JSON list of C-alpha atoms and ligand atoms in Angstrom, two decimals:
[
{"chain": "A", "resi": 1, "resn": "MET", "atom": "CA", "xyz": [72.72, 102.11, 107.65]},
{"chain": "A", "resi": 2, "resn": "LEU", "atom": "CA", "xyz": [75.52, 99.89, 108.91]},
{"chain": "A", "resi": 3, "resn": "ASP", "atom": "CA", "xyz": [73.81, 98.47, 111.93]},
{"chain": "A", "resi": 4, "resn": "THR", "atom": "CA", "xyz": [70.14, 98.87, 111.26]},
{"chain": "A", "resi": 5, "resn": "GLY", "atom": "CA", "xyz": [69.19, 95.78, 113.25]},
{"chain": "A", "resi": 6, "resn": "LYS", "atom": "CA", "xyz": [71.12, 96.92, 116.28]},
{"chain": "A", "resi": 7, "resn": "THR", "atom": "CA", "xyz": [69.82, 100.48, 116.08]},
{"chain": "A", "resi": 8, "resn": "LEU", "atom": "CA", "xyz": [66.23, 99.27, 115.92]},
{"chain": "A", "resi": 9, "resn": "LYS", "atom": "CA", "xyz": [66.69, 96.99, 118.88]},
{"chain": "A", "resi": 10, "resn": "LYS", "atom": "CA", "xyz": [68.26, 99.73, 120.92]},
{"chain": "A", "resi": 11, "resn": "ARG", "atom": "CA", "xyz": [65.52, 102.18, 119.99]},
{"chain": "A", "resi": 12, "resn": "LEU", "atom": "CA", "xyz": [62.82, 99.68, 121.00]},
{"chain": "A", "resi": 13, "resn": "GLU", "atom": "CA", "xyz": [64.49, 99.11, 124.36]},
{"chain": "A", "resi": 14, "resn": "GLU", "atom": "CA", "xyz": [64.70, 102.84, 124.99]},
{"chain": "A", "resi": 15, "resn": "ILE", "atom": "CA", "xyz": [61.04, 103.31, 124.17]},
{"chain": "A", "resi": 16, "resn": "GLU", "atom": "CA", "xyz": [60.03, 100.35, 126.33]},
{"chain": "A", "resi": 17, "resn": "LEU", "atom": "CA", "xyz": [61.78, 101.97, 129.26]},
{"chain": "A", "resi": 18, "resn": "LEU", "atom": "CA", "xyz": [60.25, 105.37, 128.59]},
{"chain": "A", "resi": 19, "resn": "ILE", "atom": "CA", "xyz": [56.66, 104.18, 128.34]},
{"chain": "A", "resi": 20, "resn": "GLN", "atom": "CA", "xyz": [56.84, 102.62, 131.77]},
{"chain": "A", "resi": 21, "resn": "PHE", "atom": "CA", "xyz": [57.23, 106.10, 133.17]},
{"chain": "A", "resi": 22, "resn": "ALA", "atom": "CA", "xyz": [55.24, 108.01, 130.60]},
{"chain": "A", "resi": 23, "resn": "VAL", "atom": "CA", "xyz": [52.06, 106.02, 130.31]},
{"chain": "A", "resi": 24, "resn": "PRO", "atom": "CA", "xyz": [49.52, 104.99, 132.97]},
{"chain": "A", "resi": 25, "resn": "GLU", "atom": "CA", "xyz": [49.86, 101.30, 133.73]},
{"chain": "A", "resi": 26, "resn": "GLN", "atom": "CA", "xyz": [46.54, 100.29, 132.23]},
{"chain": "A", "resi": 27, "resn": "GLU", "atom": "CA", "xyz": [47.56, 101.82, 128.88]},
{"chain": "A", "resi": 28, "resn": "ILE", "atom": "CA", "xyz": [50.99, 100.24, 128.50]},
{"chain": "A", "resi": 29, "resn": "GLY", "atom": "CA", "xyz": [49.50, 97.40, 126.48]},
{"chain": "A", "resi": 30, "resn": "LYS", "atom": "CA", "xyz": [48.05, 99.82, 123.97]},
{"chain": "A", "resi": 31, "resn": "ALA", "atom": "CA", "xyz": [51.30, 101.77, 123.78]},
{"chain": "A", "resi": 32, "resn": "ARG", "atom": "CA", "xyz": [53.22, 98.56, 123.07]},
{"chain": "A", "resi": 33, "resn": "GLU", "atom": "CA", "xyz": [50.75, 97.50, 120.41]},
{"chain": "A", "resi": 34, "resn": "PHE", "atom": "CA", "xyz": [51.31, 100.77, 118.57]},
{"chain": "A", "resi": 35, "resn": "ILE", "atom": "CA", "xyz": [55.09, 100.50, 118.83]},
{"chain": "A", "resi": 36, "resn": "GLU", "atom": "CA", "xyz": [54.95, 96.91, 117.57]},
{"chain": "A", "resi": 37, "resn": "ARG", "atom": "CA", "xyz": [53.55, 98.16, 114.25]},
{"chain": "A", "resi": 38, "resn": "PHE", "atom": "CA", "xyz": [56.64, 100.27, 113.70]},
{"chain": "A", "resi": 39, "resn": "LYS", "atom": "CA", "xyz": [59.29, 97.96, 115.11]},
{"chain": "A", "resi": 40, "resn": "GLU", "atom": "CA", "xyz": [61.24, 97.90, 111.82]},
{"chain": "A", "resi": 41, "resn": "ASP", "atom": "CA", "xyz": [60.79, 101.54, 110.97]},
{"chain": "A", "resi": 42, "resn": "GLU", "atom": "CA", "xyz": [63.68, 103.57, 112.32]},
{"chain": "A", "resi": 43, "resn": "PHE", "atom": "CA", "xyz": [62.14, 106.88, 111.30]},
{"chain": "A", "resi": 44, "resn": "ALA", "atom": "CA", "xyz": [58.89, 106.16, 113.15]},
{"chain": "A", "resi": 45, "resn": "LEU", "atom": "CA", "xyz": [60.69, 104.78, 116.20]},
{"chain": "A", "resi": 46, "resn": "ASN", "atom": "CA", "xyz": [62.70, 107.98, 116.49]},
{"chain": "A", "resi": 47, "resn": "VAL", "atom": "CA", "xyz": [59.49, 109.98, 116.42]},
{"chain": "A", "resi": 48, "resn": "ILE", "atom": "CA", "xyz": [57.86, 107.75, 119.03]},
{"chain": "A", "resi": 49, "resn": "LYS", "atom": "CA", "xyz": [60.89, 107.91, 121.27]},
{"chain": "A", "resi": 50, "resn": "ASP", "atom": "CA", "xyz": [60.98, 111.69, 121.09]},
{"chain": "A", "resi": 51, "resn": "TYR", "atom": "CA", "xyz": [57.27, 111.84, 121.90]},
{"chain": "A", "resi": 52, "resn": "TYR", "atom": "CA", "xyz": [57.67, 109.79, 125.07]},
{"chain": "A", "resi": 53, "resn": "MET", "atom": "CA", "xyz": [60.81, 111.65, 126.08]},
{"chain": "A", "resi": 54, "resn": "THR", "atom": "CA", "xyz": [59.22, 115.03, 125.61]},
{"chain": "A", "resi": 55, "resn": "LEU", "atom": "CA", "xyz": [55.62, 114.28, 126.57]},
{"chain": "A", "resi": 56, "resn": "PRO", "atom": "CA", "xyz": [54.17, 117.51, 125.20]},
{"chain": "A", "resi": 57, "resn": "ASP", "atom": "CA", "xyz": [52.57, 119.60, 127.94]},
{"chain": "A", "resi": 58, "resn": "ALA", "atom": "CA", "xyz": [53.58, 116.89, 130.39]},
{"chain": "A", "resi": 59, "resn": "ARG", "atom": "CA", "xyz": [50.45, 114.95, 129.54]},
{"chain": "A", "resi": 60, "resn": "GLU", "atom": "CA", "xyz": [50.91, 111.29, 130.19]},
{"chain": "A", "resi": 61, "resn": "GLU", "atom": "CA", "xyz": [49.00, 109.97, 127.23]},
{"chain": "A", "resi": 62, "resn": "THR", "atom": "CA", "xyz": [49.57, 107.07, 124.91]},
{"chain": "A", "resi": 63, "resn": "LEU", "atom": "CA", "xyz": [50.59, 107.85, 121.35]},
{"chain": "A", "resi": 64, "resn": "LEU", "atom": "CA", "xyz": [48.02, 106.23, 119.08]},
{"chain": "A", "resi": 65, "resn": "LYS", "atom": "CA", "xyz": [48.52, 107.66, 115.62]},
{"chain": "A", "resi": 66, "resn": "ILE", "atom": "CA", "xyz": [51.07, 109.41, 113.42]},
{"chain": "A", "resi": 67, "resn": "ARG", "atom": "CA", "xyz": [49.74, 111.44, 110.52]},
{"chain": "A", "resi": 68, "resn": "VAL", "atom": "CA", "xyz": [51.58, 113.25, 107.75]},
{"chain": "A", "resi": 69, "resn": "VAL", "atom": "CA", "xyz": [50.45, 116.86, 107.43]},
{"chain": "A", "resi": 70, "resn": "GLU", "atom": "CA", "xyz": [53.14, 117.94, 104.96]},
{"chain": "A", "resi": 71, "resn": "GLU", "atom": "CA", "xyz": [56.32, 116.51, 103.51]},
{"chain": "A", "resi": 72, "resn": "LYS", "atom": "CA", "xyz": [58.97, 118.16, 101.41]},
{"chain": "A", "resi": 73, "resn": "GLU", "atom": "CA", "xyz": [62.62, 117.41, 100.76]},
{"chain": "A", "resi": 74, "resn": "GLN", "atom": "CA", "xyz": [62.83, 114.89, 103.58]},
{"chain": "A", "resi": 75, "resn": "VAL", "atom": "CA", "xyz": [61.27, 117.27, 106.08]},
{"chain": "A", "resi": 76, "resn": "PHE", "atom": "CA", "xyz": [58.05, 116.01, 107.59]},
{"chain": "A", "resi": 77, "resn": "LEU", "atom": "CA", "xyz": [55.36, 117.93, 109.39]},
{"chain": "A", "resi": 78, "resn": "LEU", "atom": "CA", "xyz": [53.61, 115.23, 111.37]},
{"chain": "A", "resi": 79, "resn": "LEU", "atom": "CA", "xyz": [50.64, 115.17, 113.66]},
{"chain": "A", "resi": 80, "resn": "LEU", "atom": "CA", "xyz": [51.05, 112.95, 116.69]},
{"chain": "A", "resi": 81, "resn": "SER", "atom": "CA", "xyz": [47.75, 111.97, 118.23]},
{"chain": "A", "resi": 82, "resn": "THR", "atom": "CA", "xyz": [46.71, 110.56, 121.56]},
{"chain": "A", "resi": 83, "resn": "ALA", "atom": "CA", "xyz": [43.08, 109.76, 122.35]},
{"chain": "A", "resi": 84, "resn": "ILE", "atom": "CA", "xyz": [42.51, 113.42, 123.22]},
{"chain": "A", "resi": 85, "resn": "HIS", "atom": "CA", "xyz": [45.28, 115.66, 121.86]},
{"chain": "A", "resi": 86, "resn": "HIS", "atom": "CA", "xyz": [47.03, 116.25, 118.55]},
{"chain": "A", "resi": 87, "resn": "TYR", "atom": "CA", "xyz": [50.54, 117.68, 118.40]},
{"chain": "A", "resi": 88, "resn": "PHE", "atom": "CA", "xyz": [52.42, 119.07, 115.43]},
{"chain": "A", "resi": 89, "resn": "TYR", "atom": "CA", "xyz": [55.89, 117.63, 115.11]},
{"chain": "A", "resi": 90, "resn": "LEU", "atom": "CA", "xyz": [58.44, 118.80, 112.56]},
{"chain": "A", "resi": 91, "resn": "THR", "atom": "CA", "xyz": [61.24, 116.40, 111.72]},
{"chain": "A", "resi": 92, "resn": "ASN", "atom": "CA", "xyz": [64.00, 115.40, 109.36]},
{"chain": "A", "resi": 93, "resn": "ASP", "atom": "CA", "xyz": [66.48, 112.60, 109.82]},
{"chain": "A", "resi": 94, "resn": "GLU", "atom": "CA", "xyz": [68.52, 114.62, 112.27]},
{"chain": "A", "resi": 95, "resn": "GLY", "atom": "CA", "xyz": [65.90, 115.41, 114.84]},
{"chain": "A", "resi": 96, "resn": "GLY", "atom": "CA", "xyz": [62.51, 116.83, 115.57]},
{"chain": "A", "resi": 97, "resn": "ILE", "atom": "CA", "xyz": [60.67, 119.57, 117.37]},
{"chain": "A", "resi": 98, "resn": "PHE", "atom": "CA", "xyz": [57.13, 119.98, 118.73]},
{"chain": "A", "resi": 99, "resn": "LEU", "atom": "CA", "xyz": [55.22, 122.95, 117.32]},
{"chain": "A", "resi": 100, "resn": "GLY", "atom": "CA", "xyz": [52.08, 123.13, 119.42]},
{"chain": "A", "resi": 101, "resn": "GLU", "atom": "CA", "xyz": [48.64, 121.65, 119.08]},
{"chain": "A", "resi": 102, "resn": "TRP", "atom": "CA", "xyz": [46.34, 121.07, 116.16]},
{"chain": "A", "resi": 103, "resn": "GLN", "atom": "CA", "xyz": [43.70, 123.62, 117.09]},
{"chain": "A", "resi": 104, "resn": "GLU", "atom": "CA", "xyz": [46.30, 126.39, 117.28]},
{"chain": "A", "resi": 105, "resn": "GLY", "atom": "CA", "xyz": [47.38, 125.70, 113.72]},
{"chain": "A", "resi": 106, "resn": "ILE", "atom": "CA", "xyz": [50.87, 126.52, 112.47]},
{"chain": "A", "resi": 107, "resn": "CYS", "atom": "CA", "xyz": [52.09, 130.04, 113.19]},
{"chain": "A", "resi": 108, "resn": "ASP", "atom": "CA", "xyz": [55.82, 129.67, 112.61]},
{"chain": "A", "resi": 109, "resn": "LYS", "atom": "CA", "xyz": [56.53, 131.80, 109.54]},
{"chain": "A", "resi": 110, "resn": "GLN", "atom": "CA", "xyz": [59.53, 129.80, 108.42]},
{"chain": "A", "resi": 111, "resn": "VAL", "atom": "CA", "xyz": [57.64, 126.54, 108.62]},
{"chain": "A", "resi": 112, "resn": "LEU", "atom": "CA", "xyz": [54.71, 128.00, 106.72]},
{"chain": "A", "resi": 113, "resn": "LYS", "atom": "CA", "xyz": [56.96, 129.38, 104.02]},
{"chain": "A", "resi": 114, "resn": "PHE", "atom": "CA", "xyz": [58.89, 126.14, 103.69]},
{"chain": "A", "resi": 115, "resn": "PHE", "atom": "CA", "xyz": [55.68, 124.25, 102.97]},
{"chain": "A", "resi": 116, "resn": "ASP", "atom": "CA", "xyz": [54.41, 127.00, 100.66]},
{"chain": "A", "resi": 117, "resn": "TYR", "atom": "CA", "xyz": [51.70, 128.50, 102.83]},
{"chain": "A", "resi": 118, "resn": "SER", "atom": "CA", "xyz": [51.29, 132.25, 102.68]},
{"chain": "A", "resi": 119, "resn": "SER", "atom": "CA", "xyz": [49.84, 132.62, 106.20]},
{"chain": "A", "resi": 120, "resn": "PRO", "atom": "CA", "xyz": [48.52, 130.74, 109.24]},
{"chain": "A", "resi": 121, "resn": "GLU", "atom": "CA", "xyz": [45.03, 131.37, 107.83]},
{"chain": "A", "resi": 122, "resn": "SER", "atom": "CA", "xyz": [45.76, 129.71, 104.51]},
{"chain": "A", "resi": 123, "resn": "PHE", "atom": "CA", "xyz": [47.20, 126.75, 106.39]},
{"chain": "A", "resi": 124, "resn": "GLY", "atom": "CA", "xyz": [44.04, 126.56, 108.46]},
{"chain": "A", "resi": 125, "resn": "LYS", "atom": "CA", "xyz": [41.88, 126.68, 105.37]},
{"chain": "A", "resi": 126, "resn": "ILE", "atom": "CA", "xyz": [43.70, 123.92, 103.55]},
{"chain": "A", "resi": 127, "resn": "LYS", "atom": "CA", "xyz": [44.15, 121.73, 106.61]},
{"chain": "A", "resi": 128, "resn": "LYS", "atom": "CA", "xyz": [40.67, 122.15, 107.95]},
{"chain": "A", "resi": 129, "resn": "ASN", "atom": "CA", "xyz": [40.15, 118.62, 109.14]},
{"chain": "A", "resi": 130, "resn": "ILE", "atom": "CA", "xyz": [42.49, 116.20, 110.78]},
{"chain": "A", "resi": 131, "resn": "GLU", "atom": "CA", "xyz": [41.05, 113.63, 108.41]},
{"chain": "A", "resi": 132, "resn": "ASN", "atom": "CA", "xyz": [42.72, 115.54, 105.54]},
{"chain": "A", "resi": 133, "resn": "CYS", "atom": "CA", "xyz": [46.05, 114.38, 106.89]},
{"chain": "A", "resi": 134, "resn": "ARG", "atom": "CA", "xyz": [46.92, 110.87, 105.87]},
{"chain": "A", "resi": 135, "resn": "GLU", "atom": "CA", "xyz": [48.17, 108.28, 108.29]},
{"chain": "A", "resi": 136, "resn": "TYR", "atom": "CA", "xyz": [51.88, 107.50, 108.29]},
{"chain": "A", "resi": 137, "resn": "LEU", "atom": "CA", "xyz": [52.29, 103.86, 107.33]},
{"chain": "A", "resi": 138, "resn": "PRO", "atom": "CA", "xyz": [54.98, 101.60, 108.75]},
{"chain": "A", "resi": 139, "resn": "LEU", "atom": "CA", "xyz": [58.05, 101.46, 106.50]},
{"chain": "A", "resi": 140, "resn": "GLU", "atom": "CA", "xyz": [56.61, 103.88, 103.96]},
{"chain": "A", "resi": 141, "resn": "ARG", "atom": "CA", "xyz": [59.99, 105.50, 103.71]},
{"chain": "A", "resi": 142, "resn": "MET", "atom": "CA", "xyz": [61.26, 102.18, 102.38]},
{"chain": "A", "resi": 143, "resn": "ASP", "atom": "CA", "xyz": [58.84, 102.58, 99.48]},
{"chain": "A", "resi": 144, "resn": "GLU", "atom": "CA", "xyz": [60.54, 101.61, 96.21]},
{"chain": "A", "resi": 145, "resn": "ASP", "atom": "CA", "xyz": [59.04, 104.54, 94.39]},
{"chain": "A", "resi": 146, "resn": "VAL", "atom": "CA", "xyz": [60.83, 106.93, 96.71]},
{"chain": "A", "resi": 147, "resn": "CYS", "atom": "CA", "xyz": [64.59, 107.49, 96.70]},
{"chain": "A", "resi": 148, "resn": "PRO", "atom": "CA", "xyz": [65.79, 105.90, 99.97]},
{"chain": "A", "resi": 149, "resn": "SER", "atom": "CA", "xyz": [68.28, 108.68, 100.49]},
{"chain": "A", "resi": 150, "resn": "CYS", "atom": "CA", "xyz": [66.92, 112.03, 99.38]},
{"chain": "A", "resi": 151, "resn": "GLY", "atom": "CA", "xyz": [63.24, 111.10, 99.28]},
{"chain": "A", "resi": 152, "resn": "VAL", "atom": "CA", "xyz": [62.23, 112.22, 95.79]},
{"chain": "A", "resi": 153, "resn": "LYS", "atom": "CA", "xyz": [59.65, 110.18, 93.94]},
{"chain": "A", "resi": 154, "resn": "SER", "atom": "CA", "xyz": [60.33, 108.08, 90.82]},
{"chain": "A", "resi": 155, "resn": "SER", "atom": "CA", "xyz": [61.23, 110.07, 87.69]},
{"chain": "A", "resi": 156, "resn": "MET", "atom": "CA", "xyz": [62.05, 113.18, 89.75]},
{"chain": "A", "resi": 157, "resn": "LEU", "atom": "CA", "xyz": [65.55, 114.62, 90.05]},
{"chain": "A", "resi": 158, "resn": "HIS", "atom": "CA", "xyz": [67.48, 113.76, 93.20]},
{"chain": "A", "resi": 159, "resn": "THR", "atom": "CA", "xyz": [68.53, 116.47, 95.60]},
{"chain": "A", "resi": 160, "resn": "LEU", "atom": "CA", "xyz": [72.01, 117.38, 94.38]},
{"chain": "A", "resi": 161, "resn": "GLY", "atom": "CA", "xyz": [74.57, 115.44, 96.37]},
{"chain": "A", "resi": 162, "resn": "CYS", "atom": "CA", "xyz": [72.28, 112.47, 96.92]},
{"chain": "A", "resi": 163, "resn": "PRO", "atom": "CA", "xyz": [74.47, 109.34, 96.95]},
{"chain": "A", "resi": 164, "resn": "VAL", "atom": "CA", "xyz": [71.92, 107.42, 94.89]},
{"chain": "A", "resi": 165, "resn": "GLU", "atom": "CA", "xyz": [72.15, 109.75, 91.88]},
{"chain": "A", "resi": 166, "resn": "VAL", "atom": "CA", "xyz": [73.72, 108.11, 88.83]},
{"chain": "A", "resi": 167, "resn": "CYS", "atom": "CA", "xyz": [76.47, 109.98, 87.00]},
{"chain": "A", "resi": 168, "resn": "PRO", "atom": "CA", "xyz": [75.40, 110.88, 83.43]},
{"chain": "A", "resi": 169, "resn": "TRP", "atom": "CA", "xyz": [79.01, 110.83, 82.24]},
{"chain": "A", "resi": 170, "resn": "CYS", "atom": "CA", "xyz": [80.21, 107.46, 83.48]},
{"chain": "A", "resi": 171, "resn": "GLY", "atom": "CA", "xyz": [77.12, 105.71, 84.83]},
{"chain": "A", "resi": 172, "resn": "GLY", "atom": "CA", "xyz": [78.70, 105.38, 88.26]},
{"chain": "A", "resi": 173, "resn": "GLN", "atom": "CA", "xyz": [77.73, 106.93, 91.56]},
{"chain": "A", "resi": 174, "resn": "LEU", "atom": "CA", "xyz": [77.75, 110.68, 91.00]},
{"chain": "A", "resi": 175, "resn": "ASN", "atom": "CA", "xyz": [79.10, 111.65, 94.40]},
{"chain": "A", "resi": 176, "resn": "ARG", "atom": "CA", "xyz": [81.79, 108.94, 94.24]},
{"chain": "A", "resi": 177, "resn": "CYS", "atom": "CA", "xyz": [83.18, 108.93, 90.69]},
{"chain": "A", "resi": 178, "resn": "ASN", "atom": "CA", "xyz": [85.77, 111.39, 89.44]},
{"chain": "A", "resi": 179, "resn": "CYS", "atom": "CA", "xyz": [83.68, 112.98, 86.76]},
{"chain": "A", "resi": 180, "resn": "ARG", "atom": "CA", "xyz": [82.79, 116.04, 88.79]},
{"chain": "A", "resi": 181, "resn": "PHE", "atom": "CA", "xyz": [86.45, 116.92, 89.22]},
{"chain": "A", "resi": 182, "resn": "GLU", "atom": "CA", "xyz": [87.26, 116.16, 85.61]},
{"chain": "A", "resi": 183, "resn": "GLN", "atom": "CA", "xyz": [84.38, 118.26, 84.35]},
{"chain": "A", "resi": 184, "resn": "LEU", "atom": "CA", "xyz": [85.45, 121.25, 86.42]},
{"chain": "A", "resi": 185, "resn": "GLU", "atom": "CA", "xyz": [89.16, 120.55, 86.02]},
{"chain": "A", "resi": 186, "resn": "VAL", "atom": "CA", "xyz": [89.80, 120.81, 89.73]},
{"chain": "A", "resi": 187, "resn": "GLU", "atom": "CA", "xyz": [91.36, 118.56, 92.36]},
{"chain": "A", "resi": 188, "resn": "GLU", "atom": "CA", "xyz": [88.70, 119.08, 94.95]},
{"chain": "A", "resi": 189, "resn": "LEU", "atom": "CA", "xyz": [85.32, 120.68, 95.23]},
{"chain": "A", "resi": 190, "resn": "ASN", "atom": "CA", "xyz": [84.50, 122.90, 98.13]},
{"chain": "A", "resi": 191, "resn": "ASP", "atom": "CA", "xyz": [83.15, 126.22, 97.08]},
{"chain": "A", "resi": 192, "resn": "GLU", "atom": "CA", "xyz": [79.65, 127.37, 96.17]},
{"chain": "A", "resi": 193, "resn": "THR", "atom": "CA", "xyz": [80.46, 128.80, 92.75]},
{"chain": "A", "resi": 194, "resn": "ARG", "atom": "CA", "xyz": [82.08, 125.61, 91.55]},
{"chain": "A", "resi": 195, "resn": "LEU", "atom": "CA", "xyz": [79.07, 123.66, 92.77]},
{"chain": "A", "resi": 196, "resn": "GLU", "atom": "CA", "xyz": [76.79, 125.89, 90.75]},
{"chain": "A", "resi": 197, "resn": "GLU", "atom": "CA", "xyz": [79.00, 125.42, 87.75]},
{"chain": "A", "resi": 198, "resn": "LEU", "atom": "CA", "xyz": [78.79, 121.67, 88.22]},
{"chain": "A", "resi": 199, "resn": "GLU", "atom": "CA", "xyz": [75.03, 121.83, 88.47]},
{"chain": "A", "resi": 200, "resn": "GLU", "atom": "CA", "xyz": [74.92, 123.70, 85.18]},
{"chain": "A", "resi": 201, "resn": "LYS", "atom": "CA", "xyz": [77.14, 121.16, 83.46]},
{"chain": "A", "resi": 202, "resn": "LEU", "atom": "CA", "xyz": [75.02, 118.38, 84.86]},
{"chain": "A", "resi": 203, "resn": "GLN", "atom": "CA", "xyz": [71.88, 119.99, 83.58]},
{"chain": "A", "resi": 204, "resn": "LYS", "atom": "CA", "xyz": [73.38, 120.41, 80.14]},
{"chain": "A", "resi": 205, "resn": "LYS", "atom": "CA", "xyz": [74.49, 116.80, 80.07]},
{"chain": "A", "resi": 206, "resn": "GLY", "atom": "CA", "xyz": [71.10, 115.71, 81.41]},
{"chain": "A", "resi": 207, "resn": "ARG", "atom": "CA", "xyz": [70.73, 114.54, 84.99]},
{"chain": "A", "resi": 208, "resn": "ILE", "atom": "CA", "xyz": [69.35, 111.07, 85.61]},
{"chain": "A", "resi": 209, "resn": "PRO", "atom": "CA", "xyz": [66.16, 111.11, 87.66]},
{"chain": "A", "resi": 210, "resn": "TYR", "atom": "CA", "xyz": [65.38, 108.59, 90.37]},
{"chain": "A", "resi": 211, "resn": "ALA", "atom": "CA", "xyz": [64.18, 105.15, 89.30]},
{"chain": "A", "resi": 212, "resn": "ARG", "atom": "CA", "xyz": [63.62, 102.13, 91.53]},
{"chain": "A", "resi": 213, "resn": "GLU", "atom": "CA", "xyz": [66.43, 100.20, 89.75]},
{"chain": "A", "resi": 214, "resn": "GLN", "atom": "CA", "xyz": [68.86, 102.63, 91.37]},
{"chain": "A", "resi": 215, "resn": "ARG", "atom": "CA", "xyz": [68.04, 101.43, 94.87]},
{"chain": "A", "resi": 216, "resn": "PRO", "atom": "CA", "xyz": [71.38, 100.37, 96.25]},
{"chain": "A", "resi": 217, "resn": "THR", "atom": "CA", "xyz": [71.28, 96.70, 97.12]},
{"chain": "A", "resi": 218, "resn": "PHE", "atom": "CA", "xyz": [73.28, 97.28, 100.28]},
{"chain": "A", "resi": 219, "resn": "MET", "atom": "CA", "xyz": [70.31, 99.08, 101.75]},
{"chain": "A", "resi": 220, "resn": "THR", "atom": "CA", "xyz": [68.07, 96.03, 101.52]},
{"chain": "A", "resi": 221, "resn": "GLU", "atom": "CA", "xyz": [70.73, 93.53, 102.45]},
{"chain": "A", "resi": 222, "resn": "GLU", "atom": "CA", "xyz": [71.75, 95.02, 105.73]},
{"chain": "B", "resi": 1, "resn": "LIG", "atom": "ZN1", "xyz": [68.13, 110.58, 95.83]},
{"chain": "B", "resi": 2, "resn": "LIG", "atom": "ZN1", "xyz": [81.01, 109.73, 86.66]}
]
């Protein structure tokens, strides 16, 4: 988060360069218009950049829409659409991967299981129409009702380890204060069993779910 402005600018420059090779000249205007909508959205820009770098099936088509097919624990199954084709794209904050086209559905067992589908058929049944998938809106991941770090919605528990979670013992930042060491009577914390023990103690004490007041101010200031 340190240099958001700089990162965005760099990302936009990279995309600008890519589209000049990836998109037929008469469509560059349209490509730029789309990118303009997301110019402050780092998540979307990363997706757009990856699309133009990868150009699925080497088709030189302008990206016109990003839809959200599924989202869970900061993992997004997106649908990237041109005027003619629709590509599945699976991504978290670390990177993304193309999974084929809409009409083929999702066949990857791990992906299906992660999003709680029992089979490719059940996925196809639930996601019958592209119109069932909502459009990704610029900056939606900056939504105040969503934890900016782990992505849970208001009044839900953070993913354990999320830096936004408030410590129920001292009211500080749970992954920064000393309470976790004091509670476990250890100097450091690096093994699974101790983590489970901590989780239990946290649950007993009562974990503090996400609320918009917890949004760290540094995230909006920078
Ligand atoms: Zn969180
Ligand atoms: Zn504490």
